[in-house]
Steps between C-alpha positions, in 0.01 A plus 500: 500500500742431218367329191788356300291519183514881528882505489668409172821373663316292762253351255773282350687428824545147629300367796808516722541869422138571595547301820814693600345837409194432716728420795718804434193726490352329809195390302289188496509331161150420375493281192309245297828322416523167681876486439536710817371205705841333456658562842845401376502758221307760703569449873220650711744621767664725239180676399266774604231237454368319196133454412415271210136538397300233318153556358319381186388848392558872552219530757674244718819705506304810597341307787841373618651848490211644702542224756875563522443870547244448776674218686871558451602836360252747649540381862879536461465850357278599793763389752681780684838401359558295187859384508482220243262365236218299662607176330874546523674164484177317413348359187128439441320335212140621506220339304166653416327213686642643824787255551841632595818296475 
């Protein structure tokens, strides 16, 4: 896990820089920033996966992250060989009400 807030140089970086860095590091980008839903600016095929989370309060985000861990990330980590991020080339917009776009 890489939290951009913990890195002075990344904290001020543009969205495109975060997007490219996640791909370069073979990481899934998890964000609250809906700007990443723009497929023209952030093409899914050029990513290690993008997850945009939407919830009205902190508890909702915690619930979404637990669900992601149980349903998407943990099963991939348990696989015999992990060659790419589990959402590589895909983009999901998850809502606390359970909907996924």
